CSV table of C-alpha atoms and ligand atoms in Angstrom, one decimal:
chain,number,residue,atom,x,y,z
A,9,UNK,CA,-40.4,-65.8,56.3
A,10,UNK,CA,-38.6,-64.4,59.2
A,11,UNK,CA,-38.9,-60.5,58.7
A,12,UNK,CA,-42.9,-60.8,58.8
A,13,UNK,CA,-43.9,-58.1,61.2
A,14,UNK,CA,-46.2,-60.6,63.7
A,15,UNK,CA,-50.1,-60.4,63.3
A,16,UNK,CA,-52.3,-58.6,65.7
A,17,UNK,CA,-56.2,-59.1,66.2
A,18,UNK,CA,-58.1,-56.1,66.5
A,19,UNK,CA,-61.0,-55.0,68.5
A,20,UNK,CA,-62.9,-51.6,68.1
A,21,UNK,CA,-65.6,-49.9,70.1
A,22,UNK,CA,-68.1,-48.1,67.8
A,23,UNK,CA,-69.1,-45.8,70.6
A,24,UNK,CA,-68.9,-45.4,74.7
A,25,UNK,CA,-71.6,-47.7,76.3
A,26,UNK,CA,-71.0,-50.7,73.4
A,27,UNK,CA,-68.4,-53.4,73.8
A,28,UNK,CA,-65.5,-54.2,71.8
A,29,UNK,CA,-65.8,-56.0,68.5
A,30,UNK,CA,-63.3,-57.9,66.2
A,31,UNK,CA,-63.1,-56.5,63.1
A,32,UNK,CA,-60.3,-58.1,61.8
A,33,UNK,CA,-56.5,-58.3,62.1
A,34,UNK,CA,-53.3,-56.8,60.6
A,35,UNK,CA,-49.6,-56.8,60.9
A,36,UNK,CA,-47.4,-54.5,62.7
A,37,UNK,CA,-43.9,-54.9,64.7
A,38,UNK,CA,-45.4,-53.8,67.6
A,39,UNK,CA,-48.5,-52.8,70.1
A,40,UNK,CA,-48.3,-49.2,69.4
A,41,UNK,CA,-47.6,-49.5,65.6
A,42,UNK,CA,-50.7,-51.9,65.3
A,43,UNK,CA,-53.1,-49.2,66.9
A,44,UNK,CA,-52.0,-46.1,64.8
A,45,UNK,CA,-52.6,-49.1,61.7
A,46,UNK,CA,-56.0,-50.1,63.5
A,47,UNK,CA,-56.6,-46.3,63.5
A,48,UNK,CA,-56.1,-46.2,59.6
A,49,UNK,CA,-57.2,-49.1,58.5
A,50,UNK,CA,-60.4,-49.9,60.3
A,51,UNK,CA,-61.8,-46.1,61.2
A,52,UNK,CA,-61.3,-43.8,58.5
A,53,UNK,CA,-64.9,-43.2,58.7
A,54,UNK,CA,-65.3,-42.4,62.4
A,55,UNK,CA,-66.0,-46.3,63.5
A,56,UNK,CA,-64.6,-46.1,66.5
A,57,UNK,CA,-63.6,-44.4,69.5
A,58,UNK,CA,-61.5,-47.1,71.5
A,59,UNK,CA,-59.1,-50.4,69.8
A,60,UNK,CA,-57.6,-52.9,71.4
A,61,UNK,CA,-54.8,-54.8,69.5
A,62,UNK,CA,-53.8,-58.8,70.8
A,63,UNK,CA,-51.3,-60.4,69.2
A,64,UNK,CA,-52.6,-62.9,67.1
A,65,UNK,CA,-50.2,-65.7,68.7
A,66,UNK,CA,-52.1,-65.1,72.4
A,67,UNK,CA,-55.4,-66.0,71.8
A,68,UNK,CA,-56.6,-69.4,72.9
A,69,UNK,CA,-59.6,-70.6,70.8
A,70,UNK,CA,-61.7,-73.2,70.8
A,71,UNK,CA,-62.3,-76.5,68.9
A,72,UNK,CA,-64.8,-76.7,66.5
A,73,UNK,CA,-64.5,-80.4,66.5
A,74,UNK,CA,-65.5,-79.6,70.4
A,75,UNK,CA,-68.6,-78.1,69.5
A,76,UNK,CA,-70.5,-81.2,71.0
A,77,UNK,CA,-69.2,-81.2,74.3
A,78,UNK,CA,-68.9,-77.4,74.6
A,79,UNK,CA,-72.0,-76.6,73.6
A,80,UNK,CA,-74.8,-79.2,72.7
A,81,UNK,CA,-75.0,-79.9,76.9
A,82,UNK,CA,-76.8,-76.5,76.9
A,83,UNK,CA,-79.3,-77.5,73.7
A,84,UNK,CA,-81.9,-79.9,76.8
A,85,UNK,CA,-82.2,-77.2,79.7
A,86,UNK,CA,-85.1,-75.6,78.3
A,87,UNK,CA,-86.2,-74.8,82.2
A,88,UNK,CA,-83.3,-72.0,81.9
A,89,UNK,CA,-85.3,-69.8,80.0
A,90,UNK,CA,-88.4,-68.0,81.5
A,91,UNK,CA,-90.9,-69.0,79.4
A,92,UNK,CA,-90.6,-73.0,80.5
A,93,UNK,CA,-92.8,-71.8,83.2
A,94,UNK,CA,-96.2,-71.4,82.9
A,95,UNK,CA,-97.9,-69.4,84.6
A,96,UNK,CA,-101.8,-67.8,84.3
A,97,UNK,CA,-101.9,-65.4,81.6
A,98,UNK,CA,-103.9,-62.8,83.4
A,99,UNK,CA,-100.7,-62.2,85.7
A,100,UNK,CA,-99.0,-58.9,85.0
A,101,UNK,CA,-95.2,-57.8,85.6
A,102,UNK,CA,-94.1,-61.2,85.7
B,102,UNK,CA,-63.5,-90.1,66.6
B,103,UNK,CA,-62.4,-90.5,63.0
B,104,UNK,CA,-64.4,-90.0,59.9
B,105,UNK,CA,-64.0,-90.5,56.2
B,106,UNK,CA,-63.3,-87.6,54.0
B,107,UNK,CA,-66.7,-88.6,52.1
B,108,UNK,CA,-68.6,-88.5,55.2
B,109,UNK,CA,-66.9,-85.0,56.3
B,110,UNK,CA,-67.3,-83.3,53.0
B,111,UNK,CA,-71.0,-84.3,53.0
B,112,UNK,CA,-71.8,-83.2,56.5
B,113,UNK,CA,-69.6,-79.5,55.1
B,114,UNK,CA,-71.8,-79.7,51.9
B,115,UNK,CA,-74.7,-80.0,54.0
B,116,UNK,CA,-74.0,-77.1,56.3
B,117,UNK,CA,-73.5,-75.0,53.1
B,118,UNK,CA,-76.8,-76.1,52.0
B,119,UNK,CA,-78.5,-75.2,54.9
B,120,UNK,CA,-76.5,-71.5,54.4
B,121,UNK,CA,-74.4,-72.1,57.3
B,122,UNK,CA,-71.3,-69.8,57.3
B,123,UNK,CA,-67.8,-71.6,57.4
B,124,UNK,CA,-65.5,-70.1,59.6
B,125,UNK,CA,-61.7,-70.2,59.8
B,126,UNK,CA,-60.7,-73.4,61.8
B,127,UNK,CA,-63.9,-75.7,60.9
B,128,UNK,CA,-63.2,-78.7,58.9
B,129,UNK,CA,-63.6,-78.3,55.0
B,130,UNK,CA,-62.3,-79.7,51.9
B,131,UNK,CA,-58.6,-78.5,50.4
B,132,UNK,CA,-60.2,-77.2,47.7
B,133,UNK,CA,-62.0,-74.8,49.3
B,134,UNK,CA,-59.5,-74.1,51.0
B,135,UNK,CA,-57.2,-73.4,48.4
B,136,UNK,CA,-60.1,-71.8,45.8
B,137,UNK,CA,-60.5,-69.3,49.0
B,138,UNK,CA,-56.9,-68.3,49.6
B,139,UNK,CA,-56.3,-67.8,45.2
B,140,UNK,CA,-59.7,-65.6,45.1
B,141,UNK,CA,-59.6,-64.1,47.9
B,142,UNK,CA,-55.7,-63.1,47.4
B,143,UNK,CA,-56.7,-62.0,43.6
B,144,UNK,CA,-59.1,-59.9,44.8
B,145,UNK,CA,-56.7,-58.2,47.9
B,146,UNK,CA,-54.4,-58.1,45.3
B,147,UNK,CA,-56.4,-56.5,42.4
B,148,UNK,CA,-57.1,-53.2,45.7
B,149,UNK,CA,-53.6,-53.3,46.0
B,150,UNK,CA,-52.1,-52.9,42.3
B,151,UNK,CA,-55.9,-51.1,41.7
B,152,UNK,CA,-54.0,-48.2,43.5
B,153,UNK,CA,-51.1,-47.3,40.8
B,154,UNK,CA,-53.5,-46.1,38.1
B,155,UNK,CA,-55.3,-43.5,40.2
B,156,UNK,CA,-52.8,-43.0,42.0
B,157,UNK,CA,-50.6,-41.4,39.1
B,158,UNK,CA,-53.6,-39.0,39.0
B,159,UNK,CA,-53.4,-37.4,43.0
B,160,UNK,CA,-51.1,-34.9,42.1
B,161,UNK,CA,-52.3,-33.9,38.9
B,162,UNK,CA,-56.5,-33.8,40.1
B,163,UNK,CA,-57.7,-30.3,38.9
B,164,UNK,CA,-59.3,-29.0,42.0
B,165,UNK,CA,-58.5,-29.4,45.9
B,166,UNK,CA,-62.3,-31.0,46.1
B,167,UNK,CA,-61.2,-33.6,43.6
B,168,UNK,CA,-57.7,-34.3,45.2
B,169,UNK,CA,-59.1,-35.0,48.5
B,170,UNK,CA,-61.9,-37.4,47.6
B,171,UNK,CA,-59.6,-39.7,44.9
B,172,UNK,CA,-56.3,-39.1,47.8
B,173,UNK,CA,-59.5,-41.0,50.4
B,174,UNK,CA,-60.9,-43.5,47.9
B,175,UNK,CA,-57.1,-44.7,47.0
B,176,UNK,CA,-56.3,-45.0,50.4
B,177,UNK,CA,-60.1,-46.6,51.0
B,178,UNK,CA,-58.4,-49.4,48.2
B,179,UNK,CA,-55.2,-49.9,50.2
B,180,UNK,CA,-57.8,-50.7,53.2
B,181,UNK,CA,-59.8,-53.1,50.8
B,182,UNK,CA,-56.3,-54.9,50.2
B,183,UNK,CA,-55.3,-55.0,54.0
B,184,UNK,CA,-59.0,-56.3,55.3
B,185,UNK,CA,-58.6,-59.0,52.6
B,186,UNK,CA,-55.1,-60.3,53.4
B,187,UNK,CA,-55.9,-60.5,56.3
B,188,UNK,CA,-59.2,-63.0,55.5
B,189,UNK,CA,-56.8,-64.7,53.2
B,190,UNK,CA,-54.1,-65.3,56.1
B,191,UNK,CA,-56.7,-67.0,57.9
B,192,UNK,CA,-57.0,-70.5,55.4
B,193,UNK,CA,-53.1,-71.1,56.6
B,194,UNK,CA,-51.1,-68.4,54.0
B,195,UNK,CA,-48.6,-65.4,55.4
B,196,UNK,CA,-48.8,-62.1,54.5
B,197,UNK,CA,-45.0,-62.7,53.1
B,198,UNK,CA,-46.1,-65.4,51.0
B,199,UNK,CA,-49.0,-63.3,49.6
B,200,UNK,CA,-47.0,-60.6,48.6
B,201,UNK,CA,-44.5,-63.0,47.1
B,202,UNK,CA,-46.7,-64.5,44.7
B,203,UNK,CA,-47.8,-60.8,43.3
B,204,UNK,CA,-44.6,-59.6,43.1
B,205,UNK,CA,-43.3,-62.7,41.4
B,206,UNK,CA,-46.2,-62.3,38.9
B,207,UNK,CA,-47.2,-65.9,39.8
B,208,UNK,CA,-50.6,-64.9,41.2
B,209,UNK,CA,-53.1,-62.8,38.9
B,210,UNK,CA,-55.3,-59.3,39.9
B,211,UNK,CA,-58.1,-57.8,38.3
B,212,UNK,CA,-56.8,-57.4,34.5
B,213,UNK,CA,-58.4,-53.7,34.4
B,214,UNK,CA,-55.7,-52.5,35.9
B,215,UNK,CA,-53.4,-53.5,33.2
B,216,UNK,CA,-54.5,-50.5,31.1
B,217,UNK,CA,-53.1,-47.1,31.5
B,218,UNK,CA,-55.4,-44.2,32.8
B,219,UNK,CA,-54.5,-41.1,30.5
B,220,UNK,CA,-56.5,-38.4,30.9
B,221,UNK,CA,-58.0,-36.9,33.8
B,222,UNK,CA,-61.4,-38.3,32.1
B,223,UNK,CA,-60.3,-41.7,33.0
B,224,UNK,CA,-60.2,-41.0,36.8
B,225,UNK,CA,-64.3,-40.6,36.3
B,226,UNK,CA,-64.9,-43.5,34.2
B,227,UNK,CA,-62.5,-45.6,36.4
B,228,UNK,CA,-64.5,-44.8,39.7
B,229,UNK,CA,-67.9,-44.9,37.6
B,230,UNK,CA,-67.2,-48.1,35.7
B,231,UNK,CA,-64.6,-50.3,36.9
B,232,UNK,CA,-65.6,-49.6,40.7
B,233,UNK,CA,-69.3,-49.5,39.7
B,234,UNK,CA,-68.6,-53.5,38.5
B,235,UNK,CA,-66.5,-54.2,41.7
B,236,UNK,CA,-69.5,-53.2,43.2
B,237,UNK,CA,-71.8,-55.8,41.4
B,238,UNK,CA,-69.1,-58.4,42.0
B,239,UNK,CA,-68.7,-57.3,45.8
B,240,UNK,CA,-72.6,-56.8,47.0
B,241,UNK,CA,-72.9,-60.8,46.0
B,242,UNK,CA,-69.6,-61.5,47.7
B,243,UNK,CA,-71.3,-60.2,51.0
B,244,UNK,CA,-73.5,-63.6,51.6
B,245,UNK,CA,-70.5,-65.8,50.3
B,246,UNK,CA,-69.9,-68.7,52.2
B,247,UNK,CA,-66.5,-68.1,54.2
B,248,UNK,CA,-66.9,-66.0,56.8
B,249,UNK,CA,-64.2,-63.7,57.2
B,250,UNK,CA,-64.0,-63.0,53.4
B,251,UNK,CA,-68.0,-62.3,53.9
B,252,UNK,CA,-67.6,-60.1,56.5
B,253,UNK,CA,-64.7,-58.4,54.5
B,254,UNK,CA,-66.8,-57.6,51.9
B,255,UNK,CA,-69.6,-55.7,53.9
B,256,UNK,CA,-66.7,-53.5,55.0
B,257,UNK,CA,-65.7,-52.8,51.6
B,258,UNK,CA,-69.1,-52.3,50.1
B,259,UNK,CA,-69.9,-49.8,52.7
B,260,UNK,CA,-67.2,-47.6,51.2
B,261,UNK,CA,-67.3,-48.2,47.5
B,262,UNK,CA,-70.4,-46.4,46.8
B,263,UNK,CA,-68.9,-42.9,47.4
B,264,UNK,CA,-65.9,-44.1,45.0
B,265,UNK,CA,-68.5,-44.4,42.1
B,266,UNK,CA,-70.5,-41.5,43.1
B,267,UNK,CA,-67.0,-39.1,42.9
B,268,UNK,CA,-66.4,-40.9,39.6
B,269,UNK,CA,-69.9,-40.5,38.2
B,270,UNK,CA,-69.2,-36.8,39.7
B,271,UNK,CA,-66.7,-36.2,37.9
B,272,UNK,CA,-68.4,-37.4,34.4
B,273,UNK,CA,-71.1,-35.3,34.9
B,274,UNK,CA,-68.8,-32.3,35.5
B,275,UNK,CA,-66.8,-32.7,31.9
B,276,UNK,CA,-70.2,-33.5,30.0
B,277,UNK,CA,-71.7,-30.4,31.0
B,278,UNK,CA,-68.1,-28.7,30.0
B,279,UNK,CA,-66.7,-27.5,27.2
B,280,UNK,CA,-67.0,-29.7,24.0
B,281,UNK,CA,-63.1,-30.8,24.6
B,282,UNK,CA,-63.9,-32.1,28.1
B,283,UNK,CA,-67.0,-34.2,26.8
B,284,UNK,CA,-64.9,-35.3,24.1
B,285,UNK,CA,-62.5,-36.3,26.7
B,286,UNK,CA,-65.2,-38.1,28.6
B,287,UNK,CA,-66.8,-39.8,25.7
B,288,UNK,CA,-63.2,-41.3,24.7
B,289,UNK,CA,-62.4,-42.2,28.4
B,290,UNK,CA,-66.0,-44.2,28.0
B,291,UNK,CA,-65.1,-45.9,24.9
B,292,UNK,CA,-61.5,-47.1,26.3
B,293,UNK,CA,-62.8,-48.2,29.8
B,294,UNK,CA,-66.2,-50.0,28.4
B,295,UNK,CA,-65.0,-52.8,27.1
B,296,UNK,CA,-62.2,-54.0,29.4
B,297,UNK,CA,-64.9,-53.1,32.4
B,298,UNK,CA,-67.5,-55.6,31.1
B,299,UNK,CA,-64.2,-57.9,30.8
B,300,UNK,CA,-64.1,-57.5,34.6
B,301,UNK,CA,-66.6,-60.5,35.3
B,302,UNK,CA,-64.7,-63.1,33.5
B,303,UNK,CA,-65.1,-65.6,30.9
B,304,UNK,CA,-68.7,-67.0,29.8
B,305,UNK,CA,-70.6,-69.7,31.9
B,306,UNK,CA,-69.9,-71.8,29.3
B,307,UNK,CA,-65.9,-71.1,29.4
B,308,UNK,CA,-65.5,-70.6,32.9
B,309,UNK,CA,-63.9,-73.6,34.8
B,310,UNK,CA,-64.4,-72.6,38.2
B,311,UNK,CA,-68.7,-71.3,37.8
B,312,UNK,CA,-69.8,-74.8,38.8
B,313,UNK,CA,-67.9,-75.5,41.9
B,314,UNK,CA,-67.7,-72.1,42.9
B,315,UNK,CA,-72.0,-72.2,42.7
B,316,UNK,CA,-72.5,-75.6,44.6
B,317,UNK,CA,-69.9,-74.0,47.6
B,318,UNK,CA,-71.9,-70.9,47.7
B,319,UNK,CA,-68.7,-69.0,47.1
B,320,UNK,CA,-70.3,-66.9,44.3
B,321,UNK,CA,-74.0,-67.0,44.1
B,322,UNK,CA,-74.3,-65.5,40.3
B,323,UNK,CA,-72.6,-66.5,37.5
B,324,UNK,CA,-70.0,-63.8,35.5
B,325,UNK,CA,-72.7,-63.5,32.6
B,326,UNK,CA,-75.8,-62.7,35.0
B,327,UNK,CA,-73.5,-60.2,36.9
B,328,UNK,CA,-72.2,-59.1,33.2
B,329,UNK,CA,-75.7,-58.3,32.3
B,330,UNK,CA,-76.4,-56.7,35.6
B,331,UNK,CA,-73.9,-54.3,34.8
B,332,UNK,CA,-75.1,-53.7,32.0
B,333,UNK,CA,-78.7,-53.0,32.5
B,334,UNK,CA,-77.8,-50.7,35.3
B,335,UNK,CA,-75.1,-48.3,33.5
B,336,UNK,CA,-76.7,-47.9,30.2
B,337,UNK,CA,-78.9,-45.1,31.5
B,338,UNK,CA,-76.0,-43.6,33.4
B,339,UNK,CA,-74.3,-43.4,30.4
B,340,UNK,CA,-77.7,-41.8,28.4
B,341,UNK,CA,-78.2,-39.4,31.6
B,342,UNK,CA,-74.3,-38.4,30.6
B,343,UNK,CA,-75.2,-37.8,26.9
B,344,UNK,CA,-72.6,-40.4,26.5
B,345,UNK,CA,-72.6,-43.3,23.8
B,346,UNK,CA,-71.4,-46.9,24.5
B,347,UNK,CA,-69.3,-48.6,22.0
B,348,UNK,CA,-71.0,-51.0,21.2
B,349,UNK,CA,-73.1,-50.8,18.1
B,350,UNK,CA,-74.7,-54.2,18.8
B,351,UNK,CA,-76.4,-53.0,21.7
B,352,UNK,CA,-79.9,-52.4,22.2
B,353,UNK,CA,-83.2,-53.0,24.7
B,354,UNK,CA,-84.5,-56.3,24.5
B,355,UNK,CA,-88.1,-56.2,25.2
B,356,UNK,CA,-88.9,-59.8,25.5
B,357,UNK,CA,-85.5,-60.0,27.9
B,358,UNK,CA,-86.4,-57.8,29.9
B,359,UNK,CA,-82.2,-57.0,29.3
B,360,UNK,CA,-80.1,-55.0,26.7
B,361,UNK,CA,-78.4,-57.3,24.3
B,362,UNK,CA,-74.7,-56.6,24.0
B,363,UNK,CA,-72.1,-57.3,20.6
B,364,UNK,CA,-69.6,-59.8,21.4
B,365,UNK,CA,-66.4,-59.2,23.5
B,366,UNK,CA,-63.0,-59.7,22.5
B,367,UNK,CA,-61.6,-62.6,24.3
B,368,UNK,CA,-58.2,-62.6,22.4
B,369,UNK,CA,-57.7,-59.7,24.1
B,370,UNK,CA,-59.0,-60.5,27.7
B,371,UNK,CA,-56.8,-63.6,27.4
B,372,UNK,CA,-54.0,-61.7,26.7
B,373,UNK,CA,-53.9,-59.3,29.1
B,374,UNK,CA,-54.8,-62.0,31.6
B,375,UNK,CA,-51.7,-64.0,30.6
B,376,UNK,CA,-49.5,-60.9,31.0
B,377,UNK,CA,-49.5,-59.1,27.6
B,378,UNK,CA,-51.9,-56.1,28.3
B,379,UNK,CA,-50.5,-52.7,27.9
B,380,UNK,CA,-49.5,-52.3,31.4
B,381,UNK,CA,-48.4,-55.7,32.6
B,382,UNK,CA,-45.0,-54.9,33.2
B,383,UNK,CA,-45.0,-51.5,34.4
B,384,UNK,CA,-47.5,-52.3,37.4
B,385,UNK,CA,-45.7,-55.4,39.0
B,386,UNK,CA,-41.8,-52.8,38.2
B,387,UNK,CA,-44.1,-50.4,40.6
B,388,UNK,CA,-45.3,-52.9,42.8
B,389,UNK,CA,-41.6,-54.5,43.4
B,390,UNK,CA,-40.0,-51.2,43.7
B,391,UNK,CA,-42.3,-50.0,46.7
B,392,UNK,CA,-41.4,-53.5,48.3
B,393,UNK,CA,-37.8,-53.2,47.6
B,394,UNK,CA,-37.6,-49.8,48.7
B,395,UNK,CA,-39.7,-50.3,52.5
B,396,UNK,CA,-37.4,-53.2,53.4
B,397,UNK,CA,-34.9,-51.2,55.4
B,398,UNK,CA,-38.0,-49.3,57.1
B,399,UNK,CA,-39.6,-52.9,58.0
B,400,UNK,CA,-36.5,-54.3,59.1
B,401,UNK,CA,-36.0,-51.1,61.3
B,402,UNK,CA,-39.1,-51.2,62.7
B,403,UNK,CA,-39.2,-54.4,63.7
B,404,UNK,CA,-35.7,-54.4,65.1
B,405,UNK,CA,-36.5,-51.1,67.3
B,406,UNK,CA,-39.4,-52.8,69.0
B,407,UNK,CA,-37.2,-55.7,69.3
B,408,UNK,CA,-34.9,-53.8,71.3
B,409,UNK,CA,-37.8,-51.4,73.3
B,410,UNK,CA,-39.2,-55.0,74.3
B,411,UNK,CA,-35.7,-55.8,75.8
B,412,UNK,CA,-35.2,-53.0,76.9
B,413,UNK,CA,-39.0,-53.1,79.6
B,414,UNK,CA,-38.2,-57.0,80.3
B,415,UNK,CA,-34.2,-55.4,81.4
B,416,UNK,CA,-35.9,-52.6,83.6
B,417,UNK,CA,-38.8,-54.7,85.0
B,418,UNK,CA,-35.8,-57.2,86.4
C,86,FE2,FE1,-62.0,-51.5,46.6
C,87,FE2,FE1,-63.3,-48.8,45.1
């Protein structure tokens, strides 16, 4: 229906030195009115000190039916991670 | 590459099997689809109508203490409502669409709140027993299958403790009162009892959706083992309050493990569920007048940052 205010994803740092986190979404008409909702809605209790709102409409996300091609190239390069490597065991700081 | 809807809905079975989440834009089976958006939108929709009965109570709570806490844990419900909606909205549903199935009566909420809350009592044994088998319900719901309505539910279980602590609070204050106020607690217990226990649904054997619901990992108890759950836990509550149970049928069983309980009126459950309970009417009147009435303030708003957005793209030229 056309009077929907649009949807608006929002992201909430718990506390300074963490990074943001979706917690969830909600509607508003705009950017300012969906952070004083973020504000009531998803930290009554202190959860944050920082949102972000996006509208919904912006983000780009990818395919799940992608997942193959995104992601399983990564699943065979084992010699990315440091313990591929073997080295003596009496070696220290390494 | 193409496959058969037999072959996708046994790769999705599999992945539930294995106690993979499913989040909101993987492949899975209409049904689940649909069986998320109706419970999940019952269940938004029970916070949301959950509100008028305590809310009648704000101005009326005897003490500044108790009008703060039930003021925070109604507004804690309105959140409950908005985080779900929002897990709802993303299966594919609007927000407007939600809304228009409650206030059309076409979709259902929690039948509890279909009986009136008359005496201050009643704001205890609300937040003690009806939130207290929320909670049962909701701690399961936390490792249900759909992600977003999983994750809802960790929010909402975080806050629903203090609402049956203020509750249980409250019983404890009128049982150690005057023998009018225990009188008013005990008769707020034997109104709210039954109807709470109703709270979990039908019986395995009369509940349609149990089977499905169980192989989807959507609800991983059935409504009698959370039923008896209930039970077991809030008996001593009750005998810690001095407080009898209505139920004359009930008593310890040993070789259970479990209290045995007398039968529940389904009649009744049915017919509040179809629309007949005492307060059918009177909650979706409320709920339709407050959406009636903020129209003109969300068509305002939206049409004042409609013109503020024209207004920045006219001055950035
Ligand atoms: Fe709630
Ligand atoms: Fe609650």
């Amino acid at each position: 229906m056309k009077n929907e205010w649009p949807l608006y994803e929002v992201f909430i740092r718990s506390k300074n030195g963490l990074e943001h986190r979706h917690v969830g979404s909600l509607h508003a008409s705009d950017a300012e009115m969906a952070i004083e909702n973020a504000r009531d809605v998803y930290t009554r209790r202190q959860e944050g000190v920082s949102i972000w709102v996006v509208p919904s409409s912006e983000i780009t996300a990818s395919n799940p039916e992608n997942f193959g091609e995104l992601f399983e190239p990564a699943e065979d390069k084992v010699y990315r991670h440091p313990t591929f490597y073997d080295l003596p065991h009496e070696l220290k700081h390494i | 590459m193409e496959h058969s809807i037999e072959y996708l809905e046994k790769q999705f079975q599999d992945r539930i099997d294995r106690g993979e989440n499913i989040e909101a834009k993987d492949w899975m089976p209409e049904k689940y689809r649909k069986t998320h958006i109706r419970q999940i939108s019952q269940h938004a929709h029970s916070e949301i109508v959950g509100m008028l009965p305590e809310g009648n109570w704000i101005t009326r709570a005897p003490s500044l203490r108790r009008k703060v806490a039930l003021l925070a844990k109604v507004q804690d419900e309105a959140g409950h409502g908005l985080y779900l909606y929002s897990a709802a909205e993303t299966l594919g549903i609007s927000r407007d669409e939600l809304f228009h199935q409650l206030h059309t009566g076409k979709a259902k909420y929690s039948s509890i709140f279909n009986y009136p809350a008359v005496t201050w009592a009643d704001m205890g044994a609300i937040g003690w027993l009806v939130d207290g088998a929320a909670i049962i319900n909701q701690v399961m719901l936390t490792r249900t299958s759909y992600g977003p309505y999983a994750r809802a539910m960790v929010r909402i279980c975080k806050e629903e403790s203090f609402h049956q602590r203020q509750g249980y609070e409250i019983m404890i204050t009128l049982c150690n009162g005057t023998e009018e106020q225990k009188a008013m607690a005990q008769d707020a217990l034997n109104r709210w009892w039954w109807p709470s226990l109703m709270m979990f649904g039908p019986t395995d054997a009369e509940s349609t959706h149990t089977e499905q619901s169980m192989k989807w990992k959507i609800k991983r108890k059935t409504n009698d083992e959370l039923r008896q759950q209930f039970i077991d836990i809030t008996i001593p509550q009750a005998e810690f309050l001095g407080l009898t149970v209505p139920d004359p049928d009930l008593k310890w069983n040993e070789e259970r493990g479990h209290y045995d309980f007398g039968e529940i009126d389904w009649t009744e459950f049915w017919q509040v569920v179809k629309g007949f309970g005492p307060c059918n009417k009177e909650r979706l009147k409320a709920r339709n007048k407050a959406w009636d009435n903020g129209a003109w303030v969300r068509e305002a708003a939206l049409a004042y940052s409609e013109k503020q957005s024209k207004e920045s793209i006219r001055k950035a030229v």
